[in-house]
XYZ file of C-alpha atoms in Angstrom:
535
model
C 142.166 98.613 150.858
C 142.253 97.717 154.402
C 145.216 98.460 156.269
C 147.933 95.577 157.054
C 148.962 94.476 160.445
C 150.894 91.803 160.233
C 154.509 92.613 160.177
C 155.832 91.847 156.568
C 159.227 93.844 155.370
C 159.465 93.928 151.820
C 161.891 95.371 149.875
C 161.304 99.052 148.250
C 158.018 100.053 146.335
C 156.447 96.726 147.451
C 153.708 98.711 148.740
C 153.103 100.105 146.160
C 153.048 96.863 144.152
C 151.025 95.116 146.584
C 147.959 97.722 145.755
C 148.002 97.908 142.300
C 147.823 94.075 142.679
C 145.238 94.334 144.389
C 143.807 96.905 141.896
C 144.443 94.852 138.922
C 142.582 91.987 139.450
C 143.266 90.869 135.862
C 146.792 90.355 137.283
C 145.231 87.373 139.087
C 143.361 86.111 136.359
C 146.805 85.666 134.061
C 148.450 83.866 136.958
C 145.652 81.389 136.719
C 143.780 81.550 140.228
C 141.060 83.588 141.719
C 141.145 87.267 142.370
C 142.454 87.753 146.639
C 139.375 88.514 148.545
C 139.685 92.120 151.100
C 141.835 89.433 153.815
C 143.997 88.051 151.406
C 147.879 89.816 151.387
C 149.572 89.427 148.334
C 153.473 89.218 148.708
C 155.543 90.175 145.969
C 158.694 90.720 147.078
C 161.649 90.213 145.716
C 162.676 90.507 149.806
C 160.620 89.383 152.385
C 161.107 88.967 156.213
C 159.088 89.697 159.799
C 156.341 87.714 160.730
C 152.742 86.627 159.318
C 150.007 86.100 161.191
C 146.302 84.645 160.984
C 144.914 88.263 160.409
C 146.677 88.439 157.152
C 145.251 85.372 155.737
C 145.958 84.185 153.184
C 149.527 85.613 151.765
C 149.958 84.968 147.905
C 153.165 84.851 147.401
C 153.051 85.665 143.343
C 156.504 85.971 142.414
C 159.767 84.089 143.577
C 160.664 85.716 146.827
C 163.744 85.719 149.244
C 164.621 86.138 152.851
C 167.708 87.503 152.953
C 170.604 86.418 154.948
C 170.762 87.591 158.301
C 167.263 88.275 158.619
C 163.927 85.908 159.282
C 160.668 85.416 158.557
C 158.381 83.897 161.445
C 154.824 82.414 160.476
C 152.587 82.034 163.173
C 150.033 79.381 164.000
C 146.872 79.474 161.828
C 147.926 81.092 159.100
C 147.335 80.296 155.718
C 149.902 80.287 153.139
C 149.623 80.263 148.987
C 152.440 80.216 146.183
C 151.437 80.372 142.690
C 152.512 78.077 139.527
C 155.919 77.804 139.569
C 156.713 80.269 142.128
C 159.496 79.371 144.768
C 160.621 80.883 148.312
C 164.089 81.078 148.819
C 165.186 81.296 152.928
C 168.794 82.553 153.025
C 168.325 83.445 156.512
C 166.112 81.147 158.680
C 162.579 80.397 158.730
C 159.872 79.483 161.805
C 156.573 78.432 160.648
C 155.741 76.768 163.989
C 151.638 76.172 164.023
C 150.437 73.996 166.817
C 148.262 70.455 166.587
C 144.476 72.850 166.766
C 146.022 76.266 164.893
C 147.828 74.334 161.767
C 149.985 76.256 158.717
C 149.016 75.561 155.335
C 150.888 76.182 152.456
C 149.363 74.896 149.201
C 148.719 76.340 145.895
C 146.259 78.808 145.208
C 143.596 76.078 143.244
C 144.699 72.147 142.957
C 145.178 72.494 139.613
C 148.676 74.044 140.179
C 151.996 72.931 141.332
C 154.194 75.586 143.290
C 157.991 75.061 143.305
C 159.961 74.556 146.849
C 160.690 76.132 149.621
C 164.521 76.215 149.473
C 166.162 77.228 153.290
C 169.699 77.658 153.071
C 170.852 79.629 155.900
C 173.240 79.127 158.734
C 171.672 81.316 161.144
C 169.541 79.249 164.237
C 167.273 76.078 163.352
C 165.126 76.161 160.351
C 161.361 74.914 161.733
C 158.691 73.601 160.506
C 155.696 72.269 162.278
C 152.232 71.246 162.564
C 151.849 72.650 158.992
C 150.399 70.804 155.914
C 151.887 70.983 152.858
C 150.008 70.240 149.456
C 150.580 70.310 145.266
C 154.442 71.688 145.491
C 157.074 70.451 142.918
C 159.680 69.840 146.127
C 157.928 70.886 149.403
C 160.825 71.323 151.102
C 164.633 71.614 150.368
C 167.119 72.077 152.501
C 170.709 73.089 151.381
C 174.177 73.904 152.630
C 174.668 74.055 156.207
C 171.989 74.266 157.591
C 170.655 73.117 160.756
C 166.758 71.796 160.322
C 163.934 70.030 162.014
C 160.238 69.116 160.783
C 157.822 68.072 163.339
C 154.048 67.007 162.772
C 153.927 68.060 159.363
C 151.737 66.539 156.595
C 152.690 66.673 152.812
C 150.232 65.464 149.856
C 150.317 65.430 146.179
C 154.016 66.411 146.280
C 157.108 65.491 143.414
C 159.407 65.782 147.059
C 157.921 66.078 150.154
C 161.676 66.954 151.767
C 165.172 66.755 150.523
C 168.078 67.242 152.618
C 171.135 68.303 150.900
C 174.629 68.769 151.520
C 176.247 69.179 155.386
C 173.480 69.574 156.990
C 171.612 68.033 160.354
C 168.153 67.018 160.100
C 165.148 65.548 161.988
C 161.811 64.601 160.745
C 159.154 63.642 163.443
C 155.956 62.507 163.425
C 155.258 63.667 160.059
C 153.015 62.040 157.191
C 153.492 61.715 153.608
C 150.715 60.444 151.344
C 149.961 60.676 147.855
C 153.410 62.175 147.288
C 156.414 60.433 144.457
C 159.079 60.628 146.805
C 159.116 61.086 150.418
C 162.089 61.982 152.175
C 165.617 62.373 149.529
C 169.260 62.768 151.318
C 171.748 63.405 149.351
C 175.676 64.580 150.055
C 177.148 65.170 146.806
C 180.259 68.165 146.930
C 180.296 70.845 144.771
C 184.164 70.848 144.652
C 185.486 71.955 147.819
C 188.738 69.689 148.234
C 190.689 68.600 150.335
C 186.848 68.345 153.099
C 184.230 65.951 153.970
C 180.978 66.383 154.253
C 178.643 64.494 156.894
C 174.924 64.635 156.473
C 173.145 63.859 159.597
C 169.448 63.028 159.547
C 166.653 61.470 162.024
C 163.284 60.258 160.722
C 161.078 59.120 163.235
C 157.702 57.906 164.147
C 156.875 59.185 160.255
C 154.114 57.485 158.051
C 154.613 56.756 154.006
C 151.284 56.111 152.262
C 151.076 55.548 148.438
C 154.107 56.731 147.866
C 154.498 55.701 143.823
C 158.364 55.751 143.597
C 160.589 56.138 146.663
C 159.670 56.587 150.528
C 163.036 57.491 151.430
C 165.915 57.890 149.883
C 169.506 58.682 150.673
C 173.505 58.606 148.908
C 176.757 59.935 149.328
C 179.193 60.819 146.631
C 182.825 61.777 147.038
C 184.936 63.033 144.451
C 188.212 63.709 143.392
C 189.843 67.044 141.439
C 192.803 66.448 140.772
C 196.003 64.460 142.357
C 195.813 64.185 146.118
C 192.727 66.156 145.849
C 189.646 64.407 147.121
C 186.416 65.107 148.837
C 185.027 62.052 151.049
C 180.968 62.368 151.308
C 179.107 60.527 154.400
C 175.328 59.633 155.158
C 174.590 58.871 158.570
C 171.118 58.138 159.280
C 168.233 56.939 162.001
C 164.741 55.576 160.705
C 163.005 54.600 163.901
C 159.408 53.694 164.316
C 158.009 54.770 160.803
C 155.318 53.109 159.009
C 155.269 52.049 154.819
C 152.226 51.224 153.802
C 151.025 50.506 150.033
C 154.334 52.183 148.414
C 156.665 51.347 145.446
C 159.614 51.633 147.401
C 160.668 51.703 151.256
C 164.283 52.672 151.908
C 167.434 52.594 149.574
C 170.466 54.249 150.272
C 173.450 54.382 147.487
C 176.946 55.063 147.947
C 179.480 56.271 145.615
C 182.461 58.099 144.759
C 184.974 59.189 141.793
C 188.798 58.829 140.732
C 191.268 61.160 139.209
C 194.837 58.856 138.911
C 195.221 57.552 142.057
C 193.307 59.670 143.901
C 189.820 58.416 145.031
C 186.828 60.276 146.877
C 184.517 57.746 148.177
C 181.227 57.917 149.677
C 180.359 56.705 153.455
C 177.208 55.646 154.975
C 176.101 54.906 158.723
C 172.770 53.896 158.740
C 170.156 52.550 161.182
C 166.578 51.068 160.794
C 164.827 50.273 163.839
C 161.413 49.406 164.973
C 159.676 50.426 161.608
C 156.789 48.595 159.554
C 156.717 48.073 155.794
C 153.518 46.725 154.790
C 152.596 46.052 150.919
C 155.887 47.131 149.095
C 155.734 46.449 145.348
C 159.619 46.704 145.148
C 162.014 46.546 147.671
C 161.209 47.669 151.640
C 165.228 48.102 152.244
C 167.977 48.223 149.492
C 171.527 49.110 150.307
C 173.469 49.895 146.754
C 176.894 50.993 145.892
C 178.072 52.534 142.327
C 182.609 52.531 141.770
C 184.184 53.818 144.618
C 181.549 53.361 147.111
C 183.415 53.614 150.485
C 181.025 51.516 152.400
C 179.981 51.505 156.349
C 177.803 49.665 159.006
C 174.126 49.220 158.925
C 171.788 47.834 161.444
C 168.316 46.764 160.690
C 166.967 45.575 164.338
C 163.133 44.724 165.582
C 161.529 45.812 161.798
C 158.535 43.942 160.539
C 158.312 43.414 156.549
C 155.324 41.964 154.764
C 154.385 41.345 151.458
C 157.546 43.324 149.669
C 158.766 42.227 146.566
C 162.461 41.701 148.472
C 162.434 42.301 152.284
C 166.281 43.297 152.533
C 169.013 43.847 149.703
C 172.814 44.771 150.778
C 175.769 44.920 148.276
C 179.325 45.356 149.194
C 180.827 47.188 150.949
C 177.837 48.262 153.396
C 178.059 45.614 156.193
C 175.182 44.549 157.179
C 173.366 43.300 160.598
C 169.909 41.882 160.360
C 168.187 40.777 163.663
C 165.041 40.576 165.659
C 163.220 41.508 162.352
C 160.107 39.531 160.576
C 159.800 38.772 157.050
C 155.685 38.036 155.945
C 154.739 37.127 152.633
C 157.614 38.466 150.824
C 158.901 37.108 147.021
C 162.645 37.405 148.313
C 163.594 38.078 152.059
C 167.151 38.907 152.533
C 169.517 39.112 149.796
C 172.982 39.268 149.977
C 175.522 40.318 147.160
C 178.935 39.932 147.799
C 181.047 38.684 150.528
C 179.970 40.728 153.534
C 176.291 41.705 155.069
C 176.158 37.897 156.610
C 175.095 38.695 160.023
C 171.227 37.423 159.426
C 170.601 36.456 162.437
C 167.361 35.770 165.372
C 164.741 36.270 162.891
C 161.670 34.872 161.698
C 160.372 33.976 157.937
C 157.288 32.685 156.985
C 155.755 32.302 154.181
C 158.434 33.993 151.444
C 159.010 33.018 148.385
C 162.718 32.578 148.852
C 164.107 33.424 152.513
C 167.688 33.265 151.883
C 169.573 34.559 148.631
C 173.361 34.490 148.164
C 173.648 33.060 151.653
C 175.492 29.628 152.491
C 172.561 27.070 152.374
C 174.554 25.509 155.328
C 174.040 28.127 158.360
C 170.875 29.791 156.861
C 167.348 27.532 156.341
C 168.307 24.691 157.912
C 166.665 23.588 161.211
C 169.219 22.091 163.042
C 168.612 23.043 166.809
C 165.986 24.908 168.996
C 166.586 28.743 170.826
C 165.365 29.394 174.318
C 161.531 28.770 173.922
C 162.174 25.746 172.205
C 161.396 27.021 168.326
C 163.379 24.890 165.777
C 165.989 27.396 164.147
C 168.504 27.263 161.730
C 172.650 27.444 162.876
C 171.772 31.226 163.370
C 168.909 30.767 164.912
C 166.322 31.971 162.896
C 163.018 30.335 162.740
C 160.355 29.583 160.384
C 156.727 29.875 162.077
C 153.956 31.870 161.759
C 154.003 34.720 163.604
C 150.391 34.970 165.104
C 149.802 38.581 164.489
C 146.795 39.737 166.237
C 145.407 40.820 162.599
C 145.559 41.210 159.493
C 146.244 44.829 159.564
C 147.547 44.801 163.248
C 151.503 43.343 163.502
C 151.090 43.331 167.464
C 151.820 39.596 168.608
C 149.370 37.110 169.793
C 150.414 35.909 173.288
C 151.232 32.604 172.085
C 153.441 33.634 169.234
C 156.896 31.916 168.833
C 158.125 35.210 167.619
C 158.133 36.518 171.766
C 161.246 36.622 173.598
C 162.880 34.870 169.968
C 165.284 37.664 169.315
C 168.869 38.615 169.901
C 170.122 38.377 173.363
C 172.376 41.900 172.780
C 171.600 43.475 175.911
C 171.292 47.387 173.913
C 167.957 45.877 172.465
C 166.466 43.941 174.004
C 162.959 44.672 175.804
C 162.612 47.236 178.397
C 158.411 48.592 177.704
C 155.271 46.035 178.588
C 152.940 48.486 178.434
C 149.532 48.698 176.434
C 150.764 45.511 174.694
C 153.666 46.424 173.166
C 156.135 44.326 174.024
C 155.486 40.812 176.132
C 157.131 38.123 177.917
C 160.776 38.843 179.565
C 163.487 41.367 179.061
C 164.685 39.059 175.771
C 163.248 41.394 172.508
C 160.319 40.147 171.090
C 160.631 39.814 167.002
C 159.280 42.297 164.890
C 158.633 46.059 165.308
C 156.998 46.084 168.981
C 160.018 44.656 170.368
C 163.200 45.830 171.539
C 164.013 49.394 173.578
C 162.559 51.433 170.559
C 159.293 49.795 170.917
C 158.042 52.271 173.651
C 158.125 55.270 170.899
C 155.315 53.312 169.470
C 153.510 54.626 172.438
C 151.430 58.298 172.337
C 153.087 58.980 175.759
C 156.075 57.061 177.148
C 155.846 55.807 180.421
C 158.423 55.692 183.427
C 160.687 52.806 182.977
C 162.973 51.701 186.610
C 166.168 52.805 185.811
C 169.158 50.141 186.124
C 172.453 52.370 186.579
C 175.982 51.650 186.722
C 179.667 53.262 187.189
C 182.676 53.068 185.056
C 185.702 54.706 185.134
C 188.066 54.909 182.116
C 191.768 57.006 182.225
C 190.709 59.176 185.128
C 186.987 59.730 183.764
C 184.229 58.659 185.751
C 180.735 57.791 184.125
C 177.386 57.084 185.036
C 175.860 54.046 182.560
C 172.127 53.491 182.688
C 169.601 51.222 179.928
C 167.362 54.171 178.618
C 164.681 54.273 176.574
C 165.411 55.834 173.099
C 163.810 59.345 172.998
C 162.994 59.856 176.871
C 164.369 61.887 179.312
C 166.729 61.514 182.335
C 167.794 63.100 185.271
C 171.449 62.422 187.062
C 171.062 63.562 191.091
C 173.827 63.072 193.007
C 174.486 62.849 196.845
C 177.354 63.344 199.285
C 176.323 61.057 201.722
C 174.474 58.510 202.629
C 174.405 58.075 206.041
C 170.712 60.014 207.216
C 168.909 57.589 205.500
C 165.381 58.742 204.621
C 166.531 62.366 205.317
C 168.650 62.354 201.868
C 167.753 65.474 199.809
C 169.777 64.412 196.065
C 170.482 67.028 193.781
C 170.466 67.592 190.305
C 173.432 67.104 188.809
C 174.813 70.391 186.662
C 173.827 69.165 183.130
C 172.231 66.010 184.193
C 169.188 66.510 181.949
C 169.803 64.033 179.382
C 167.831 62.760 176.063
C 168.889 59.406 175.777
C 169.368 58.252 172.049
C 169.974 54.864 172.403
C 169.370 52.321 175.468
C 173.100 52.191 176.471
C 173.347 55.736 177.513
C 175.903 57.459 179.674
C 177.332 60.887 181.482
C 180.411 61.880 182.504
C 180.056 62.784 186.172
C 183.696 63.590 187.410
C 187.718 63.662 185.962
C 190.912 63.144 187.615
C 191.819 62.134 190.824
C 189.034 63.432 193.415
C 188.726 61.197 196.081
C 185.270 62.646 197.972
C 182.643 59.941 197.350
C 179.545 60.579 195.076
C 176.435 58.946 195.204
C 174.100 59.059 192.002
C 171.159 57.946 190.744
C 168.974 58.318 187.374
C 165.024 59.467 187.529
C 163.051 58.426 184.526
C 160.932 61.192 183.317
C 159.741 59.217 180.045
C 158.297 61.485 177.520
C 155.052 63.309 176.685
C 152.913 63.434 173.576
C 154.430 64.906 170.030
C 157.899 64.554 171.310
């Protein structure tokens, strides 16, 4: 047996596990795949941590494993990863398996025949990562629990029942990553295990991800609350970002369910804050976005803004009590396009619809259908101003706009989205946003690398606080200089202002720059630095 360099900790007598293993390669044969070549380093545990590297390759993990709390386990780029039938990894500390886009991770089963379990991180310890890795025939790929704090970049999941659940209280992100062939996507859930009086916020951001033949569910997400006993309750929130993601060919695009639970009078409801933006849904056999609510649901805002939706059995379903806003969106080829079920999610508004089956349901015939007057290119509209023309896409499997489309510069005039990026034809005419999911100020994350947008900046001051306002692009970055004086022009040197880096998450972003009463003038301005590929 050749001797191991990697660094692998594993709990006592694993060594001497590990070689008669390696001796007994009937061992292998039970489990069901082939006997480990001389490379190969089976992992046994039941405790695991250190780091695994490409000269190990490829760890078996053959038996459910854990890293324990307060310790890590680090897998490098280019290293291969296998976890029999069954067999699960449990992360109670934290986990890196960070490859990068030419050294990738995989973690698969040892033949496609077989299904491994999940990779369940639970820790509290630093940021759970995973990226550039590729992730294949796993029950639940990855499931993330308690409080944990967890982002998955570049990553690529296949024949999959889960590619990721996020549970509990924990804040997410998943970038850039691509789920095909899988059941379910992406599942959120907040449900409380019965710590009362508390409330528990799930925070998650999906972005610039793709959803191929996805059978049931692309992504999903719910809140529950519940309640003990008198005075006794647990509130549950989901508060989500889908930006830039692309459905194509699944059963479902994104629902979202809220709930809750009484005991007497006492109620625990469930919460939701939810945002689609800038996101394609292309041949949906069900719905492409469904907003539910079981008893007790305690409702919240959503905002679907600049989406494009073609060919879904129902574009957009909202029950009470989610309140809905629906603009700058088009709706293709769809059997229903917007429903509405109850009395609120009525703000339908700047669209376009062509060719649906039905394009309004449970919505007053009066303000919605009707062309009654034109918007500001002339386009007959209904009283909210949504219009009814084709859309001129540039093809059938491209949902840029034609140049003469009716759908440019036909959105809502709410200065946070409207256009701001008119390069490589993503959005076109003026600053109004163009319908559908190349318009508005997320439509420059369409782009590989974001360019340098001019800045327009702005000061406010509110109760003694002084900010500095700017329109950003979503995603790029920022810097705040400031200057004392202005009065060598051309010989100004401006300096960077102590935590002026900023990330800007929406367009209306802003910094506080000063408190108080100071009377020395400031002078600041905002650099665009846009953003570079994979981030």
């Amino acid at each position: 047996m050749r001797t191991e360099t990697s660094k692998v900790t594993c709990s006592k007598n694993s060594a001497k596990k590990i070689s008669r293993l390696i001796q007994n390669l009937g061992f292998y044969a039970l489990l069901g795949f082939a006997s480990p070549t001389i490379a190969d380093t089976p992992i046994t545990g039941p405790n695991i941590s250190g780091t695994w590297s490409p000269s190990g390759n490829c760890y078996i993990i053959v038996s459910d494993c854990t890293v324990p709390s307060g310790q890590s386990l680090t897998i490098q780029p280019g290293t291969c990863v296998k976890i029999a039938q069954g067999v699960s990894l449990t992360v109670n500390g934290m986990i890196q398996a960070v490859g990068t886009p030419v050294q990738r991770i995989t973690i698969q089963a040892p033949i496609s025949s077989q299904t491994w379990n999940t990779i369940v991180a639970q820790g509290t310890a630093g940021t759970n990562q995973f990226k550039y890795c590729d992730f294949s025939n796993a029950t639940s790929a990855l499931d993330f629990r308690g409080t944990s704090i967890n982002e998955v970049k570049n990553c690529n999941f296949q024949n999959a029942g889960y590619g990721i659940i996020f549970r509990d209280n924990s804040v997410n992100a998943a970038m850039f990553c691509n789920f095909q062939n899988v059941t379910n996507g992406i599942w959120m859930t907040t449900q409380l295990g019965g710590l009362v009086p508390y409330t528990w916020t799930q925070t998650t951001k999906i972005m610039n991800c793709t959803f191929t033949n996805v059978s049931v569910q692309s992504i999903y997400g719910e809140a529950y609350g519940i309640a003990v006993y008198f005075g006794q309750v647990a509130h549950a929130a989901i508060n989500s970002s889908i930006r830039n993601c692309t459905f194509h060919g699944v059963g479902a695009g994104c629902r979202f369910n809220l709930g809750g639970a009484i005991y007497g009078s006492s109620i625990g409801r469930g919460y939701g804050d939810l945002q689609i933006m800038n996101s394609v849904f292309d041949n949906v056999v069900n719905s492409a976005i469904w907003l539910s609510a079981d008893s007790y649901a305690g409702g919240g805002p959503a905002t679907f803004i600049n989406n494009t939706i073609l060919h879904a059995g129902s574009g957009v379903i909202v029950q009470d009590p989610w309140d809905a806003r629906v603009q700058s969106c088009l709706f293709v080829g769809c059997t229903n396009a917007v429903t509405d079920r109850g009395t609120l999610s009525r703000d339908v508004s700047y669209n376009g619809f062509y060719g649906n089956g039905t394009n309004f349901v449970g919505y007053n015939t009066n303000s919605y259908g009707s062309e009654i007057w034109s918007n500001r290119n002339g386009t007959p509209g209904d009283l909210l101003l949504n219009i009814f023309q084709d859309p001129n896409f540039v093809a059938a499997n491209d949902f840029h706009l034609q140049t003469n489309s009716p759908a440019i510069d036909a959105g809502s005039p709410d200065w946070a989205y409207t256009d701001m990026c008119f390069t490589n034809g993503v959005s076109q005419g003026t600053s109004f946003p163009d319908l559908g999911a190349y318009g508005g100020s997320d439509a420059a994350n369409w782009l590989d690398v974001v360019p340098k947008v001019p800045v327009q900046a702005f000061l406010t001051k509110t109760s003694g606080t002084t900010w500095v306002n700017w329109g950003a692009l979503p995603r790029s970055s920022y810097q705040v200089q400031y200057l004392a004086s202005l009065s060598t022009v051309g010989t100004n040197v401006w300096t960077n202002f102590t935590g002026g880096l900023v990330l800007a998450t929406d367009k209306p972003t802003s910094l506080q720059v000063a408190t108080g009463t100071a009377t020395n003038k400031m002078f600041f301005r905002v650099q665009s630095l846009g953003r570079a590929v994979g981030n």
